[in-house]
Coordinates of C-alpha atoms in Angstrom, one line a residue:
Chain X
X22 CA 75.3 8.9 -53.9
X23 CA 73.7 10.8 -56.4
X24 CA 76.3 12.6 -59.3
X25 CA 76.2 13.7 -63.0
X26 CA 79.0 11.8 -63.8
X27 CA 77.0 8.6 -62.5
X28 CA 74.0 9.6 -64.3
X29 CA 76.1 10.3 -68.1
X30 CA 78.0 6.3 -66.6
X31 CA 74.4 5.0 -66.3
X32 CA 73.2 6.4 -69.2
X33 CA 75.4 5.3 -72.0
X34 CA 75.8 1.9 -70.6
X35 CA 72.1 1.6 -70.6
X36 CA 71.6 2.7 -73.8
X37 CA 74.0 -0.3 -74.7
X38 CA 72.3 -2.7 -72.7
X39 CA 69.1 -1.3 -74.2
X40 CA 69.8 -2.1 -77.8
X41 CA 70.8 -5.9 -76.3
X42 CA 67.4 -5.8 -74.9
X43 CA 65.9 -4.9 -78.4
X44 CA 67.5 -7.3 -80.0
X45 CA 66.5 -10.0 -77.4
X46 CA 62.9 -8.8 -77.9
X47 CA 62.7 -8.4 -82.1
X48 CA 61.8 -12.0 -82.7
X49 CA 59.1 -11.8 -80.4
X50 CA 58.6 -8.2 -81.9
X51 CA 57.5 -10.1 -85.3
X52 CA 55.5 -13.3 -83.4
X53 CA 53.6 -11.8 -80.7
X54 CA 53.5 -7.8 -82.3
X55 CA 52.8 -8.7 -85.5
X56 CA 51.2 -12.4 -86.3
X57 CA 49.5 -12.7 -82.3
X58 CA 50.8 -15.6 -81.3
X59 CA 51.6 -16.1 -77.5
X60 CA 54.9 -16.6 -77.6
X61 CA 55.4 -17.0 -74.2
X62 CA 58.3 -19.4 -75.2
X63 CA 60.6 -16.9 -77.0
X64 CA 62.9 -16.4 -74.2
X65 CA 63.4 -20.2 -73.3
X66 CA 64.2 -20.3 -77.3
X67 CA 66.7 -17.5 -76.5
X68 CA 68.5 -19.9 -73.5
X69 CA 68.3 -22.6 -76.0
X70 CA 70.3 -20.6 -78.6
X71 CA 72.7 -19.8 -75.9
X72 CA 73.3 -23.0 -75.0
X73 CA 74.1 -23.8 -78.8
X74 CA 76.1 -21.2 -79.3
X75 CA 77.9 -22.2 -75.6
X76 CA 77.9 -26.0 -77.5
X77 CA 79.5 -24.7 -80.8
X78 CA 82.2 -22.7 -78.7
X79 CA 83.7 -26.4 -77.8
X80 CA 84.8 -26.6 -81.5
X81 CA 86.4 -22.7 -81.1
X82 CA 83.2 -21.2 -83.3
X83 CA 83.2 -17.5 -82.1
X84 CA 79.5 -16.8 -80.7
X85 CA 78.1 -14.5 -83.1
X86 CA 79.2 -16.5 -85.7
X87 CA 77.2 -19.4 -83.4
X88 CA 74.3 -17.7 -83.5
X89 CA 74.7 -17.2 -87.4
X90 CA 75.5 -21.0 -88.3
X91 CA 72.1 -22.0 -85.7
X92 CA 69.8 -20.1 -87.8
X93 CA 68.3 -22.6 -90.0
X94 CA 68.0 -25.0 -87.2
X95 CA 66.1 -22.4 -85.5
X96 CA 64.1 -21.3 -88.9
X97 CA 62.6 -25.1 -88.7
X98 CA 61.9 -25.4 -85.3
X99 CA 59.8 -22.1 -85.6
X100 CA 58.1 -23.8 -88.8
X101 CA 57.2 -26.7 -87.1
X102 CA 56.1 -25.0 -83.8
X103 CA 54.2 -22.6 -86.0
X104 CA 52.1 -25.5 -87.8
X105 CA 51.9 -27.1 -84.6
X106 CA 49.8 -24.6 -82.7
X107 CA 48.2 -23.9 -85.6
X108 CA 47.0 -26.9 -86.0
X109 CA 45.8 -27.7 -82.6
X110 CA 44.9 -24.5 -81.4
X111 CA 44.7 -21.3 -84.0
X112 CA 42.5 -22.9 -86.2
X113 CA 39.7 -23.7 -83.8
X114 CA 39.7 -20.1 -83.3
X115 CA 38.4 -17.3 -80.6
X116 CA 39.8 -19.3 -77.6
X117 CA 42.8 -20.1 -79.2
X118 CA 44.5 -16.9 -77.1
X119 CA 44.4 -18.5 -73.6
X120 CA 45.0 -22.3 -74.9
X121 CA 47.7 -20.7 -77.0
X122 CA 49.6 -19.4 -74.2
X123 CA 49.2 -22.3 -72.3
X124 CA 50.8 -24.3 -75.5
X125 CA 53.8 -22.0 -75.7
X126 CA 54.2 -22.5 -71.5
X127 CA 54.1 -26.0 -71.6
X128 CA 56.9 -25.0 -75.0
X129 CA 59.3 -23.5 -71.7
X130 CA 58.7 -25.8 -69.4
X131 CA 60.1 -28.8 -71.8
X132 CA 62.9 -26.2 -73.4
X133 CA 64.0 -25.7 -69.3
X134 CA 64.2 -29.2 -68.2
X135 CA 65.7 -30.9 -71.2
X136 CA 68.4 -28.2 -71.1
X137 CA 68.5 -28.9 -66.7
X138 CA 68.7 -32.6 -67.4
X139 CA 71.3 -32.7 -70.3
X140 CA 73.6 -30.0 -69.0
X141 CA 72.9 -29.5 -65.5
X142 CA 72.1 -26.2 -63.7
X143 CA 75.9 -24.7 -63.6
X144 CA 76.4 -21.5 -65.4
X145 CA 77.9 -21.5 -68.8
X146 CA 80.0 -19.1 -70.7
X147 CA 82.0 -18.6 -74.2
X148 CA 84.9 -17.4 -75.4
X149 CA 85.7 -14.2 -77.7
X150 CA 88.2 -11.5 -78.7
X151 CA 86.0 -9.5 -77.5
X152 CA 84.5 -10.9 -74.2
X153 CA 86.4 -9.2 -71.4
X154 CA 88.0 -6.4 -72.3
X155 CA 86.1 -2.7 -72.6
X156 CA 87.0 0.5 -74.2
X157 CA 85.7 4.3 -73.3
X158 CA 83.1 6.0 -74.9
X159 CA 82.4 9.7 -73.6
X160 CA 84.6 8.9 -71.0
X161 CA 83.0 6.3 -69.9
X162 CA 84.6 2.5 -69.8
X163 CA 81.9 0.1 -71.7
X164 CA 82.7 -3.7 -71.9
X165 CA 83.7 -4.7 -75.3
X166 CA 80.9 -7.5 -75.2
X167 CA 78.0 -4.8 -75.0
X168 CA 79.6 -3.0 -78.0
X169 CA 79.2 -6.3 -80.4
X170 CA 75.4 -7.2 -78.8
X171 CA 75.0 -3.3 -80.0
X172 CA 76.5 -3.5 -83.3
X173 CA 74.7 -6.4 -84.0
X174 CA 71.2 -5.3 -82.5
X175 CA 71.3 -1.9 -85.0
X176 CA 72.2 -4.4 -87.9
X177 CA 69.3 -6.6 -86.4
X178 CA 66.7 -3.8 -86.6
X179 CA 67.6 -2.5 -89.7
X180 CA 67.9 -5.5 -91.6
X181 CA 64.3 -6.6 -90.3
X182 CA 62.9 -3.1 -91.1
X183 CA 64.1 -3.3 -94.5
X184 CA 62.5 -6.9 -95.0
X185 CA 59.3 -5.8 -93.8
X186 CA 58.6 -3.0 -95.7
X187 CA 60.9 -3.7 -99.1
X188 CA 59.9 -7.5 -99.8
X189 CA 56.6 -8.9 -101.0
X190 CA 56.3 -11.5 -97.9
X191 CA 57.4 -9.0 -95.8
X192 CA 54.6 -6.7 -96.5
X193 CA 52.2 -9.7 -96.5
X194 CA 53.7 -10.7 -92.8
X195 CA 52.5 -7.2 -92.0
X196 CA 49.2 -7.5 -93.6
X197 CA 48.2 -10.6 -92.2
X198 CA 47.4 -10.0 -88.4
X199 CA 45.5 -6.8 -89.7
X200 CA 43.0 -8.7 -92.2
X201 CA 43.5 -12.2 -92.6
X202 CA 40.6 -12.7 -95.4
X203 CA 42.1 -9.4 -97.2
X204 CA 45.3 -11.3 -97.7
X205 CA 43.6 -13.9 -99.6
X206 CA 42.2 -12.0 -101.4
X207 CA 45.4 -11.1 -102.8
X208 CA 46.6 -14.3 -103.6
X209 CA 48.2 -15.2 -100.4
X210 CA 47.5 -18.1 -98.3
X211 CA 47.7 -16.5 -94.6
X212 CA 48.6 -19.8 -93.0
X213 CA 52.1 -20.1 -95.0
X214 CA 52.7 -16.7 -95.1
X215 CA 52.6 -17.0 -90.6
X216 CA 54.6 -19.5 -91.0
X217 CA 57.4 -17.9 -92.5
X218 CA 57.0 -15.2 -90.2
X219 CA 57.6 -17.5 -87.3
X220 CA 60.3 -19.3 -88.8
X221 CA 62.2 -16.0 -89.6
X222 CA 61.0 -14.7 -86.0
X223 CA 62.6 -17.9 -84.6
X224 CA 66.0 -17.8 -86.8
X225 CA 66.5 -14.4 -85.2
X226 CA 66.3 -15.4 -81.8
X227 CA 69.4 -17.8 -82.7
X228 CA 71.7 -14.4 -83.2
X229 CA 69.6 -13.1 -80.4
X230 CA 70.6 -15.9 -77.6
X231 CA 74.3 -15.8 -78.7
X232 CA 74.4 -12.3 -78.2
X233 CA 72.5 -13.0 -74.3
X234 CA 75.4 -15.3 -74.0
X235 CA 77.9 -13.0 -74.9
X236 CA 76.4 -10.2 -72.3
X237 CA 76.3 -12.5 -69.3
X238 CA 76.4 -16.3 -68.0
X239 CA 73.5 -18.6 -69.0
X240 CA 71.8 -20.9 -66.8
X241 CA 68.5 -22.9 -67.9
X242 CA 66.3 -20.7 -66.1
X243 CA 67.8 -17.5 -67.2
X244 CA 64.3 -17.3 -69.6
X245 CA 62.2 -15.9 -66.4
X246 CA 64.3 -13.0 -65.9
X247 CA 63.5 -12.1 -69.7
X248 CA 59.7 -12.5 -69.9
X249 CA 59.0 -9.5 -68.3
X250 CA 62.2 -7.6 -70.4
X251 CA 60.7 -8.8 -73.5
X252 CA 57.4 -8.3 -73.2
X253 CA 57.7 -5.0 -71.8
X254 CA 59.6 -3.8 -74.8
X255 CA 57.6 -5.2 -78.3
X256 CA 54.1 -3.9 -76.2
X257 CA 56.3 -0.4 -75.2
X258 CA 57.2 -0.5 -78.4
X259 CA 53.9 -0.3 -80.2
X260 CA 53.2 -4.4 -81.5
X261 CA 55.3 -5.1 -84.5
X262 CA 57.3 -1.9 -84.7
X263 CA 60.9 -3.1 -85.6
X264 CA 62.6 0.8 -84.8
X265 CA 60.0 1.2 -82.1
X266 CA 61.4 -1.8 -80.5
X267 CA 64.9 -0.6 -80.8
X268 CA 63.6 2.5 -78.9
X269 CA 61.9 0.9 -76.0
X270 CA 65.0 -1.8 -75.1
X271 CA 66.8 1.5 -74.8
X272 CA 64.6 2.8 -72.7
X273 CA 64.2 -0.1 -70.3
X274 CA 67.7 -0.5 -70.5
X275 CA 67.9 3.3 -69.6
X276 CA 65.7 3.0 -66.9
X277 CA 67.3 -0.5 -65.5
X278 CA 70.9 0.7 -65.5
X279 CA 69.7 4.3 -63.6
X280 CA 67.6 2.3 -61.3
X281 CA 70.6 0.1 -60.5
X282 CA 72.9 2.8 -60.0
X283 CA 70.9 4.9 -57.5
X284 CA 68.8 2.1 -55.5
X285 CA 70.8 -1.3 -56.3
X286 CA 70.6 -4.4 -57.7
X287 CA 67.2 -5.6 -56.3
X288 CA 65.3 -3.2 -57.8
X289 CA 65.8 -3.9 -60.8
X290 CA 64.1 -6.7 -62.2
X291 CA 60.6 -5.0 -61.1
X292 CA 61.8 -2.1 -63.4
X293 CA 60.3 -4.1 -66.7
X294 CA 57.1 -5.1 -65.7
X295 CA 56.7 -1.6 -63.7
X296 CA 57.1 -0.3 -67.9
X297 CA 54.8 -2.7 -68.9
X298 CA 51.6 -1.7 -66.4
X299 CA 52.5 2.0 -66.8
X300 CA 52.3 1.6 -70.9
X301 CA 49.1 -0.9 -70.8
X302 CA 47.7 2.0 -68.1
X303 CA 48.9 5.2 -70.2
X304 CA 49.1 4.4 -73.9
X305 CA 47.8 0.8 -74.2
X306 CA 49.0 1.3 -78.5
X307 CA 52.6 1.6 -77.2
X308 CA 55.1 4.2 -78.3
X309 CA 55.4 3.5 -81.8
X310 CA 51.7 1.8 -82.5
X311 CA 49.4 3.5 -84.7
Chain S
X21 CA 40.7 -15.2 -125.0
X22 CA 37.5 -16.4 -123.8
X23 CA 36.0 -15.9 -120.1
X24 CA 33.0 -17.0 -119.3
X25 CA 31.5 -17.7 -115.7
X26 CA 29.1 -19.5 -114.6
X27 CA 27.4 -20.1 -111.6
X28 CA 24.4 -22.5 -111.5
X29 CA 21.5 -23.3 -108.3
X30 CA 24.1 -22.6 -106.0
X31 CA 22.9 -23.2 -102.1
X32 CA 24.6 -21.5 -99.3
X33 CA 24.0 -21.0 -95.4
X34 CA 25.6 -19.6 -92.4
X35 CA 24.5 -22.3 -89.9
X36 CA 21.1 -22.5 -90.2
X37 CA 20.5 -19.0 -92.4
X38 CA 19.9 -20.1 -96.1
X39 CA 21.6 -16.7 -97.4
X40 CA 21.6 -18.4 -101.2
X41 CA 18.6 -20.7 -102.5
X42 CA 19.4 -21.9 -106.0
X43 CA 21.3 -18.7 -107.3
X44 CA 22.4 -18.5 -111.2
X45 CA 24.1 -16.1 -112.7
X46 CA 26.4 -16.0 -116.2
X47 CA 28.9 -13.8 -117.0
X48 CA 30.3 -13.3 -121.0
X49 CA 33.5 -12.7 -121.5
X50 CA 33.8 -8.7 -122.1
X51 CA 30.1 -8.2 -120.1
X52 CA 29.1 -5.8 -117.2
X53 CA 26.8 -7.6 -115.5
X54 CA 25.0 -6.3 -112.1
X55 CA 23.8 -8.0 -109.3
X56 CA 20.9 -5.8 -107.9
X57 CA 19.4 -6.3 -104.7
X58 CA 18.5 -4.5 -101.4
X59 CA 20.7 -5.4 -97.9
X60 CA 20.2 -9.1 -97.0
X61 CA 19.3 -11.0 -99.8
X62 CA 22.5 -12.3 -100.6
X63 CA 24.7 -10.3 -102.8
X64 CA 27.9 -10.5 -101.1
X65 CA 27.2 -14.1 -100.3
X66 CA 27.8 -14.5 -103.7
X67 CA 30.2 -12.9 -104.7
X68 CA 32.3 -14.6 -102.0
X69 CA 31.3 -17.7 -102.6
X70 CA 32.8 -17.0 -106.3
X71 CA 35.8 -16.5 -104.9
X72 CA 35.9 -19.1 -102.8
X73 CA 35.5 -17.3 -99.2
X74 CA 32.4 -19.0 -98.4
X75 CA 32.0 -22.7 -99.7
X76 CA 28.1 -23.4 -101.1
X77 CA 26.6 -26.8 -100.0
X78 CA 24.6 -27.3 -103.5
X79 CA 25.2 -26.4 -107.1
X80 CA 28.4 -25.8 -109.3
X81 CA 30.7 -22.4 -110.2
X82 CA 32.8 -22.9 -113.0
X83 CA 35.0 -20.6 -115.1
X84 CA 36.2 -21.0 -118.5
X85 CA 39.4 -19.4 -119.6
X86 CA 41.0 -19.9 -123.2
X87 CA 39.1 -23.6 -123.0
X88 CA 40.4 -24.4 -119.9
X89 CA 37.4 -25.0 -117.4
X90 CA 38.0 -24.8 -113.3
X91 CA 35.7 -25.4 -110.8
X92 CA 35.7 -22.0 -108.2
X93 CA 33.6 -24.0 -105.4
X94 CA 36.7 -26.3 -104.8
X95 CA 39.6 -24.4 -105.5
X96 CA 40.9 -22.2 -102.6
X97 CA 40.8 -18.6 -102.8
X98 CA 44.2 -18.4 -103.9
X99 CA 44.1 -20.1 -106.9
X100 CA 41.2 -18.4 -107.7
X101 CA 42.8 -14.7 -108.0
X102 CA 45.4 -16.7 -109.8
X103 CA 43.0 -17.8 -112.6
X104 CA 42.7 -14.1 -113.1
X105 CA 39.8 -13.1 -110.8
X106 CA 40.0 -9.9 -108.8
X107 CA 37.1 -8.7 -106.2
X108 CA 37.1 -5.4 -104.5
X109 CA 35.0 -6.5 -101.6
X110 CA 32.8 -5.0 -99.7
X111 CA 33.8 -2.4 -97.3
X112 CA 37.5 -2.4 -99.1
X113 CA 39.0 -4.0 -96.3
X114 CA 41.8 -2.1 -96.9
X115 CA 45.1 -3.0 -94.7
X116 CA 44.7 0.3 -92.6
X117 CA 48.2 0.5 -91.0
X118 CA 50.0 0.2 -94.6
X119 CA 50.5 3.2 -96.5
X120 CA 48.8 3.7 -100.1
X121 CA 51.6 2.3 -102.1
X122 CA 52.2 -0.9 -99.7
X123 CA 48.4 -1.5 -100.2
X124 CA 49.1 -1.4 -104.0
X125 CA 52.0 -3.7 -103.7
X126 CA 50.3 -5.8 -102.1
X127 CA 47.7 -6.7 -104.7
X128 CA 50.5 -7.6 -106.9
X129 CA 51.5 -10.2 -104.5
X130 CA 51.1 -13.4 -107.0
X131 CA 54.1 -14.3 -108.8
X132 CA 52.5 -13.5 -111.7
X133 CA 50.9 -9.9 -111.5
X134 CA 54.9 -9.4 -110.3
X135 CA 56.3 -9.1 -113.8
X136 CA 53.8 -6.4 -114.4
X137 CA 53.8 -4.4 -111.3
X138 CA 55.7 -1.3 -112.9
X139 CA 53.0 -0.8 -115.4
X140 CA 50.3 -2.0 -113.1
X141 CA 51.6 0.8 -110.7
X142 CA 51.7 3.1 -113.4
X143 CA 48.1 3.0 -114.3
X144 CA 46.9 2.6 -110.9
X145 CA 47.9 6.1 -110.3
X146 CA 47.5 7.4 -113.8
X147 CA 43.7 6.2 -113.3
X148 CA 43.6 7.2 -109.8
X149 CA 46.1 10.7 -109.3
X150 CA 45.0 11.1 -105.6
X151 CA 46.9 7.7 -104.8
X152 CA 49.7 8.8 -106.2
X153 CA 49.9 12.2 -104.3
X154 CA 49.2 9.8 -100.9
X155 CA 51.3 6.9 -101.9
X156 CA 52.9 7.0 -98.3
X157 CA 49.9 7.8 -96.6
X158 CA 48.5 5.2 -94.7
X159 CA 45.4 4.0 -95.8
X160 CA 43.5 4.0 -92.6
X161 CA 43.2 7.5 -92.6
X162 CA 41.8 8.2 -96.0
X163 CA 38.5 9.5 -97.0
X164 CA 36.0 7.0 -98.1
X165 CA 36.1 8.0 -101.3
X166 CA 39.7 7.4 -101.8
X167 CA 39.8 3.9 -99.6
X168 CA 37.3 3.0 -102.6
X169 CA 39.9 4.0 -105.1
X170 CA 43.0 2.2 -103.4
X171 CA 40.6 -0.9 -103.1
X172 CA 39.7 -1.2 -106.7
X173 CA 43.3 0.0 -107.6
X174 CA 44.8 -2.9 -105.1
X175 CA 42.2 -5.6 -107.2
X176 CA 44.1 -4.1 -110.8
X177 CA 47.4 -4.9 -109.7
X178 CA 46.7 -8.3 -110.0
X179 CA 45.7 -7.8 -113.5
X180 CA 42.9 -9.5 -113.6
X181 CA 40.7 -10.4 -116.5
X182 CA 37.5 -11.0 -114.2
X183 CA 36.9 -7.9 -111.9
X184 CA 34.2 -8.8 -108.8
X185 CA 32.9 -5.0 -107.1
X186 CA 30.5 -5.8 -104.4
X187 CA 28.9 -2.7 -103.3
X188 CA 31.0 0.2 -104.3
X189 CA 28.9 2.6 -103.1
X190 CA 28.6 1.9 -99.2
X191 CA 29.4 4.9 -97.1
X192 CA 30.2 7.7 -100.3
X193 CA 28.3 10.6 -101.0
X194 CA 26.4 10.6 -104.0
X195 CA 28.6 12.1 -106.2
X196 CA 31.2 9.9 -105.0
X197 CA 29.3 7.1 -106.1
X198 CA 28.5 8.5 -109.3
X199 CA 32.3 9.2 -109.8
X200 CA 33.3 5.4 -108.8
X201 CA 31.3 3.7 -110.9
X202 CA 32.3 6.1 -113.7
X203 CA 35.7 5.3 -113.3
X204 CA 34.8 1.7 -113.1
X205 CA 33.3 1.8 -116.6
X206 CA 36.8 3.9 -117.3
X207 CA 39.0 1.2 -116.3
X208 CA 37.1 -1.8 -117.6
X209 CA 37.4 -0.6 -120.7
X210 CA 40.9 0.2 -120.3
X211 CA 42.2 -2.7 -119.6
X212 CA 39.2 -5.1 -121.5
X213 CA 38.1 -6.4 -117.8
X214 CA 34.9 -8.4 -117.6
X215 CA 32.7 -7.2 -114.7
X216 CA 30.4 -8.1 -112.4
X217 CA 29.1 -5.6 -109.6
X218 CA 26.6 -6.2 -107.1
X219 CA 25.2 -2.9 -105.3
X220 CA 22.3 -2.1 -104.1
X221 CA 22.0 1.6 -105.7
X222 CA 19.8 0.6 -108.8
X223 CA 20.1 4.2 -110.7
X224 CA 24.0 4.1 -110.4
X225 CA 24.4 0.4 -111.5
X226 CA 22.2 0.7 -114.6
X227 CA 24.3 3.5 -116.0
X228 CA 27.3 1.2 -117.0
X229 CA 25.2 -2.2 -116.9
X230 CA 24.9 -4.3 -120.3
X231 CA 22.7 -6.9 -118.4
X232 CA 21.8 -7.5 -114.7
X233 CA 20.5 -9.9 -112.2
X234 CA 17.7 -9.4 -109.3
X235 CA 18.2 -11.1 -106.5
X236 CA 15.9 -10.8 -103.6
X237 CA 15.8 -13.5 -100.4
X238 CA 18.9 -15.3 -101.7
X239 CA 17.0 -16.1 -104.7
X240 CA 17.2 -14.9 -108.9
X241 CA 14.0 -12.9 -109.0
X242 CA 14.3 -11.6 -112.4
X243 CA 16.8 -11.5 -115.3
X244 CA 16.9 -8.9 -117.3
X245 CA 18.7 -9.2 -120.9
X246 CA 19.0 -5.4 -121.3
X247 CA 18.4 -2.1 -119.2
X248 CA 15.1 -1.7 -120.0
X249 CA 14.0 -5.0 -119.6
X250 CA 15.4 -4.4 -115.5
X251 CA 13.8 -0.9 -115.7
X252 CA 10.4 -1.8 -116.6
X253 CA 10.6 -4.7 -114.1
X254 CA 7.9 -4.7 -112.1
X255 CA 10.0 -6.2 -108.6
X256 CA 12.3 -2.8 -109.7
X257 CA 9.5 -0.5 -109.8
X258 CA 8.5 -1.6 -106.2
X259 CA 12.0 -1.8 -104.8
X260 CA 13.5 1.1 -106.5
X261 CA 11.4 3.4 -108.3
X262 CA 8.4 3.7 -106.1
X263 CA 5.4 2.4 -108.2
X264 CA 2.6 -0.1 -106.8

């Protein structure tokens, strides 16, 4: 049944859930918004990370910390996939889109099974202070978990925002999907400066999967429930917008948490890519693109 | 202090397009040289292949600075701007979704232009005032005329010793034009730049030129030594001036 006091309920918690889902998406955000790779792999990276951060938990290592201590690890592999499909794929150039995705699919599939073979298919979850209890806000009782994936998806945003616009390479990671050969021209070697992009983009999807772990239970093929999240906020969000992003997770988390309230459970996971089509359909830039 | 470039019977094709046959062209340290020639015949072809965008399959480019000689058709374009060599290409090629000041910030982006970025900044918008009253503008949705100005600001901020202007004047009124390449003349003596500026509007060019170059089909036609040697060229008088 329909009530305000369901709506305000729905609301708040989605706006929490909504800054999880930005900070889920950022990384991608930065590969697929701002360099153009296909990422198609960033949320089978984010299961990974939550299976390290699950990992790390046997030796009492609180999550977030996890997902803090992972993100050099992660920082390489991005390198290294980076340079890979660049190798193979981006420099052979205008079909390098379609192969591309097809590269970062095949990424997935291996991510999936590896984690299927070497820790089964069971559910996994971690232990924190803050994982189970909840506290009210506007009257209304949020789970302590969402509060900390919140907290640290504002920090997320900001931090990112201020890297991108303040810092030489950050203003050369935005330069370089908009002219390439400009870039040079400034001194720049494109190649290395996309590959520190993807590195970073990959160390933040370290923090990112801790938090997923954090929200809920991980299981190796939790990635296909977040394709469609993902990739409906960084295109809602205008590509490579960093606050825009923060602004469409809330509102897919808005919109998922309302949708589940009123209709149920089933409906929502055909609220993301019911965003996506109506953005692509209605204002193809996104939100925030310019 | 000595700069001195030189490019000798340099060859270069896209595919099967020759868009350089045997090109030459020297530039003295302290010169403004011009490279004159109408659409197609290979100006910007050159100019990129001096910085290193597009690789010619014959003949050398070499630059001399303090002594030290380096060889621009192997080096990659980053190393290039490094050696001090700055080009405001053609059609700016501005990054359109960064405001004014990133754009500016931007050119500084080589370790060493960092240490003088302050100053850099400084003169970019002491030389250029409507930059400084747009610096959070974003450069996409300038005027033409100020797009030109960002672009030859963004080439400064490298401070560069060498400064490469293909074809300032595409797309700006006239008096634009004849403002831009004023100020070019401004700044190269400002900051004791060597130039070398290909465009294709032969009245404008001449006005600031100590020597130029004609090229025509990808080819040197005609080198003149002085202004009136190129004005009383008789490939000039038929292209630009219209004489028999």
């Amino acid at each position: 049944m329909f009530s305000l006091e369901l709506l305000l309920d729905a609301v708040v918690l989605g706006v929490m859930v909504g800054c999880f889902y930005a900070a889920v998406s950022i990384g991608l955000s930065i590969s697929f918004g701002l360099l153009d790779v296909p990422n198609v792999a960033h949320p089978a990276l984010l299961v990974l990370a939550s299976y390290g951060a699950w990992l790390l938990g046997d030796f009492d290592i609180d999550p977030i910390v996890a997902g803090f201590i992972m993100m050099p690890a992660f920082f390489l592999l991005g390198v290294m996939l980076y340079r890979t499909y660049h190798e193979t794929f981006e420099k052979r150039g205008s079909d390098a889109g379609v192969r591309g995705l097809a590269f970062f699919f095949g990424i997935a599939f291996i991510i999936e099974v590896v984690i299927i073979m070497r820790f089964g298919v069971d559910q996994r979850t971690v232990q924190a202070f803050y994982i189970g209890k909840s506290i009210e806000i506007l009257e209304v009782r949020i789970p302590m978990r969402m509060v900390a994936a919140f907290v640290v998806a504002i920090l997320l945003s900001l931090a990112l925002t201020l890297y991108l616009s303040k810092t030489f390479l950050g203003r050369a990671i935005r330069a370089v999907a908009q002219d390439e050969a400009a870039l040079r021209l400034m001194g720049a070697n494109p190649v290395a400066i996309k590959q520190w992009a993807f590195g970073i983009a990959t160390a933040v999807v370290a923090l990112a999967g801790a938090l997923l772990i954090i929200v809920q239970p991980v299981e190796p093929t939790l990635d296909r429930a977040y394709i469609g999240r993902t990739f409906c906020v960084v295109v809602m969000a205008g590509l490579g917008s960093m606050s825009g992003t923060l602004v469409a997770g809330i509102i897919l988390g808005v919109a998922e948490t309302i949708v589940l309230t009123m209709f149920g459970a089933s409906w929502a996971p055909a609220i993301s890519f019911t965003l996506l089509l109506l953005v692509l359909g209605i204002r193809p830039q996104g939100l925030f693109g310019r | 202090m000595a700069l001195r470039l030189a490019a000798t019977g340099v060859d270069a094709r896209y595919g099967a397009v020759r868009a350089l046959n045997g090109a030459s062209v020297t530039v003295e340290d302290g010169e403004t040289v011009v490279l004159l020639g109408t659409n197609g015949n290979g100006k910007s072809t050159l100019m990129k292949c001096l910085m290193g965008i597009v690789r010619p399959v014959a003949g050398s480019i070499e630059l001399e600075v303090d002594g030290t000689r380096h060889d621009l058709a192997r080096l990659p374009t980053e190393e290039i701007v490094g050696l001090g060599v700055a080009l405001v290409p053609e059609g700016r090629r501005l990054f359109p979704k960064l405001t004014v000041e990133e754009n500016l910030m931007l050119g500084a982006f080589r370790k060493s232009a960092r240490a003088q970025i302050a100053t850099n900044l400084a003169f970019a918008y002491e030389a250029f005032p409507v930059l400084a009253e747009r610096r959070r503008q974003l450069a996409g949705t300038m005027s033409g005329g100020q797009q030109q100005m960002l672009a030859i600001g963004r080439a400064l901020m490298s401070s560069p010793r060498l400064l490469l202007v293909d074809e300032p004047s595409v797309g700006l009124s006239p008096l634009l034009v004849s403002q831009t390449i004023t100020k070019i003349e401004e700044l190269k003596k400002k900051f004791g730049l060597t130039v070398l500026m290909a465009e294709q509007n032969f009245h404008q060019a001449v006005r600031i030129a100590d020597r130029g170059y004609i090229i025509v089909h990808g080819e040197i036609a005609f080198e003149g030594k002085t202004v009136a040697e190129l004005q009383s060229n008789e490939i000039v008088k038929q292209l630009y001036l219209g004489g028999g």
